Amino acid sequence: MISALDHVQLAAPPGSEDALRAFYGDVLGMTELPKPPVLAARGGCWFGSGAAQIHIGIEEGFRPARKAHPGIRVDGITAYARRLEERGATVVWDDNLPGHRRFYSDDPFGNRLEFLEPDSS
């Protein structure tokens, strides 16, 4: 039986670590997590916030997926969307999921990210 989701793996192009740190760390407010040395040699970055982790690996010939994305639960979604916009990220609200408020944003390399919060009403 599955008990939890450990992490989500996304990809980015070679040499993108500084931009990843700026977006996932500074814009999203996640903490960079240390990678084991054998994995760190491959490049990329790992980030965490609460129980959520996003690992970004380096991929030659990288192309972002158009539909695939992690769904990231947040508290205070309106303030969080404002935080992203204030830091230059695009926020696209979507009201098609009953019982939730949600928006989409893309990281600097086109990885689609969904942010959602259960509706309190």
Tab-separated table of N, CA and C in Angstrom, residues 20-71:
chain	number	residue	atom	x	y	z
A	20	LEU	N	17.474	27.735	-11.301
A	20	LEU	CA	16.618	26.882	-10.472
A	20	LEU	C	16.620	27.356	-9.028
A	21	ARG	N	17.807	27.667	-8.510
A	21	ARG	CA	17.904	28.163	-7.123
A	21	ARG	C	17.147	29.476	-6.966
A	22	ALA	N	17.259	30.358	-7.947
A	22	ALA	CA	16.564	31.643	-7.869
A	22	ALA	C	15.051	31.431	-7.865
A	23	PHE	N	14.546	30.542	-8.710
A	23	PHE	CA	13.101	30.344	-8.793
A	23	PHE	C	12.565	29.528	-7.624
A	24	TYR	N	13.067	28.322	-7.442
A	24	TYR	CA	12.515	27.445	-6.406
A	24	TYR	C	12.852	27.942	-5.003
A	25	GLY	N	14.016	28.554	-4.836
A	25	GLY	CA	14.393	29.090	-3.533
A	25	GLY	C	13.800	30.459	-3.271
A	26	ASP	N	14.150	31.435	-4.105
A	26	ASP	CA	13.742	32.821	-3.859
A	26	ASP	C	12.274	33.091	-4.195
A	27	VAL	N	11.803	32.625	-5.341
A	27	VAL	CA	10.430	32.916	-5.752
A	27	VAL	C	9.434	32.034	-4.987
A	28	LEU	N	9.646	30.704	-5.003
A	28	LEU	CA	8.701	29.813	-4.330
A	28	LEU	C	8.932	29.718	-2.833
A	29	GLY	N	10.108	30.089	-2.350
A	29	GLY	CA	10.382	30.048	-0.917
A	29	GLY	C	10.732	28.666	-0.392
A	30	MET	N	11.191	27.778	-1.275
A	30	MET	CA	11.589	26.438	-0.847
A	30	MET	C	13.041	26.464	-0.375
A	31	THR	N	13.431	25.453	0.365
A	31	THR	CA	14.796	25.326	0.875
A	31	THR	C	15.540	24.316	0.021
A	32	GLU	N	16.759	24.675	-0.404
A	32	GLU	CA	17.556	23.708	-1.151
A	32	GLU	C	18.018	22.607	-0.211
A	33	LEU	N	17.883	21.372	-0.653
A	33	LEU	CA	18.278	20.212	0.129
A	33	LEU	C	19.582	19.654	-0.424
A	34	PRO	N	20.465	19.178	0.449
A	34	PRO	CA	21.719	18.610	-0.059
A	34	PRO	C	21.458	17.298	-0.790
A	35	LYS	N	22.133	17.115	-1.904
A	35	LYS	CA	22.051	15.860	-2.646
A	35	LYS	C	23.201	14.967	-2.203
A	36	PRO	N	23.017	13.667	-2.182
A	36	PRO	CA	24.130	12.770	-1.910
A	36	PRO	C	25.249	13.029	-2.928
A	37	PRO	N	26.505	12.966	-2.518
A	37	PRO	CA	27.621	13.301	-3.428
A	37	PRO	C	27.566	12.593	-4.783
A	38	VAL	N	27.231	11.314	-4.804
A	38	VAL	CA	27.200	10.604	-6.079
A	38	VAL	C	26.132	11.174	-7.009
A	39	LEU	N	25.020	11.677	-6.454
A	39	LEU	CA	23.975	12.298	-7.264
A	39	LEU	C	24.286	13.755	-7.569
A	40	ALA	N	24.937	14.439	-6.667
A	40	ALA	CA	25.300	15.847	-6.889
A	40	ALA	C	26.210	15.991	-8.104
A	41	ALA	N	27.023	14.982	-8.360
A	41	ALA	CA	27.932	15.032	-9.506
A	41	ALA	C	27.177	15.099	-10.832
A	42	ARG	N	25.911	14.713	-10.837
A	42	ARG	CA	25.098	14.742	-12.055
A	42	ARG	C	24.498	16.124	-12.321
A	43	GLY	N	24.614	17.039	-11.350
A	43	GLY	CA	23.999	18.352	-11.480
A	43	GLY	C	22.563	18.338	-10.985
A	44	GLY	N	21.895	19.451	-11.175
A	44	GLY	CA	20.522	19.580	-10.720
A	44	GLY	C	20.453	20.028	-9.275
A	45	CYS	N	19.251	20.153	-8.754
A	45	CYS	CA	19.013	20.643	-7.395
A	45	CYS	C	17.791	19.943	-6.812
A	46	TRP	N	17.785	19.831	-5.501
A	46	TRP	CA	16.622	19.330	-4.765
A	46	TRP	C	16.125	20.440	-3.854
A	47	PHE	N	14.789	20.546	-3.723
A	47	PHE	CA	14.185	21.565	-2.873
A	47	PHE	C	13.084	20.943	-2.031
A	48	GLY	N	12.860	21.517	-0.851
A	48	GLY	CA	11.803	21.031	0.010
A	48	GLY	C	11.104	22.162	0.735
A	49	SER	N	9.863	21.898	1.121
A	49	SER	CA	9.081	22.800	1.949
A	49	SER	C	8.040	21.939	2.651
A	50	GLY	N	8.088	21.901	3.973
A	50	GLY	CA	7.219	20.981	4.698
A	50	GLY	C	7.544	19.557	4.279
A	51	ALA	N	6.520	18.776	3.976
A	51	ALA	CA	6.727	17.393	3.541
A	51	ALA	C	6.929	17.276	2.032
A	52	ALA	N	6.814	18.376	1.300
A	52	ALA	CA	6.919	18.344	-0.161
A	52	ALA	C	8.366	18.497	-0.618
A	53	GLN	N	8.759	17.678	-1.572
A	53	GLN	CA	10.073	17.803	-2.188
A	53	GLN	C	9.936	17.807	-3.702
A	54	ILE	N	10.727	18.664	-4.337
A	54	ILE	CA	10.836	18.686	-5.792
A	54	ILE	C	12.308	18.508	-6.119
A	55	HIS	N	12.608	17.491	-6.903
A	55	HIS	CA	13.964	17.230	-7.371
A	55	HIS	C	14.025	17.641	-8.836
A	56	ILE	N	15.026	18.407	-9.214
A	56	ILE	CA	15.180	18.799	-10.607
A	56	ILE	C	16.491	18.234	-11.114
A	57	GLY	N	16.386	17.345	-12.081
A	57	GLY	CA	17.554	16.722	-12.674
A	57	GLY	C	17.911	17.396	-13.991
A	58	ILE	N	19.158	17.236	-14.374
A	58	ILE	CA	19.645	17.817	-15.625
A	58	ILE	C	19.433	16.810	-16.746
A	59	GLU	N	18.907	17.308	-17.862
A	59	GLU	CA	18.603	16.442	-18.994
A	59	GLU	C	19.108	17.079	-20.287
A	60	GLU	N	20.001	16.386	-20.967
A	60	GLU	CA	20.448	16.831	-22.296
A	60	GLU	C	19.237	16.844	-23.218
A	61	GLY	N	19.143	17.827	-24.082
A	61	GLY	CA	18.017	17.915	-25.007
A	61	GLY	C	16.695	18.161	-24.304
A	62	PHE	N	16.742	18.799	-23.154
A	62	PHE	CA	15.549	19.039	-22.335
A	62	PHE	C	14.447	19.739	-23.123
A	63	ARG	N	13.218	19.268	-22.912
A	63	ARG	CA	12.000	19.931	-23.376
A	63	ARG	C	10.970	19.793	-22.275
A	64	PRO	N	10.337	20.877	-21.850
A	64	PRO	CA	9.336	20.755	-20.780
A	64	PRO	C	8.101	20.003	-21.271
A	65	ALA	N	7.492	19.269	-20.363
A	65	ALA	CA	6.220	18.617	-20.672
A	65	ALA	C	5.138	19.689	-20.756
A	66	ARG	N	4.210	19.534	-21.659
A	66	ARG	CA	3.154	20.542	-21.810
A	66	ARG	C	2.010	20.337	-20.830
A	67	LYS	N	1.752	19.106	-20.417
A	67	LYS	CA	0.603	18.821	-19.574
A	67	LYS	C	1.003	18.315	-18.187
A	68	ALA	N	2.040	17.494	-18.111
A	68	ALA	CA	2.465	16.914	-16.834
A	68	ALA	C	2.900	18.016	-15.871
A	69	HIS	N	2.571	17.831	-14.580
A	69	HIS	CA	2.928	18.842	-13.588
A	69	HIS	C	2.712	18.288	-12.187
A	70	PRO	N	3.460	18.818	-11.217
A	70	PRO	CA	3.128	18.489	-9.824
A	70	PRO	C	1.991	19.401	-9.360
A	71	GLY	N	1.133	18.877	-8.498
A	71	GLY	CA	0.105	19.668	-7.831
A	71	GLY	C	0.618	19.980	-6.435
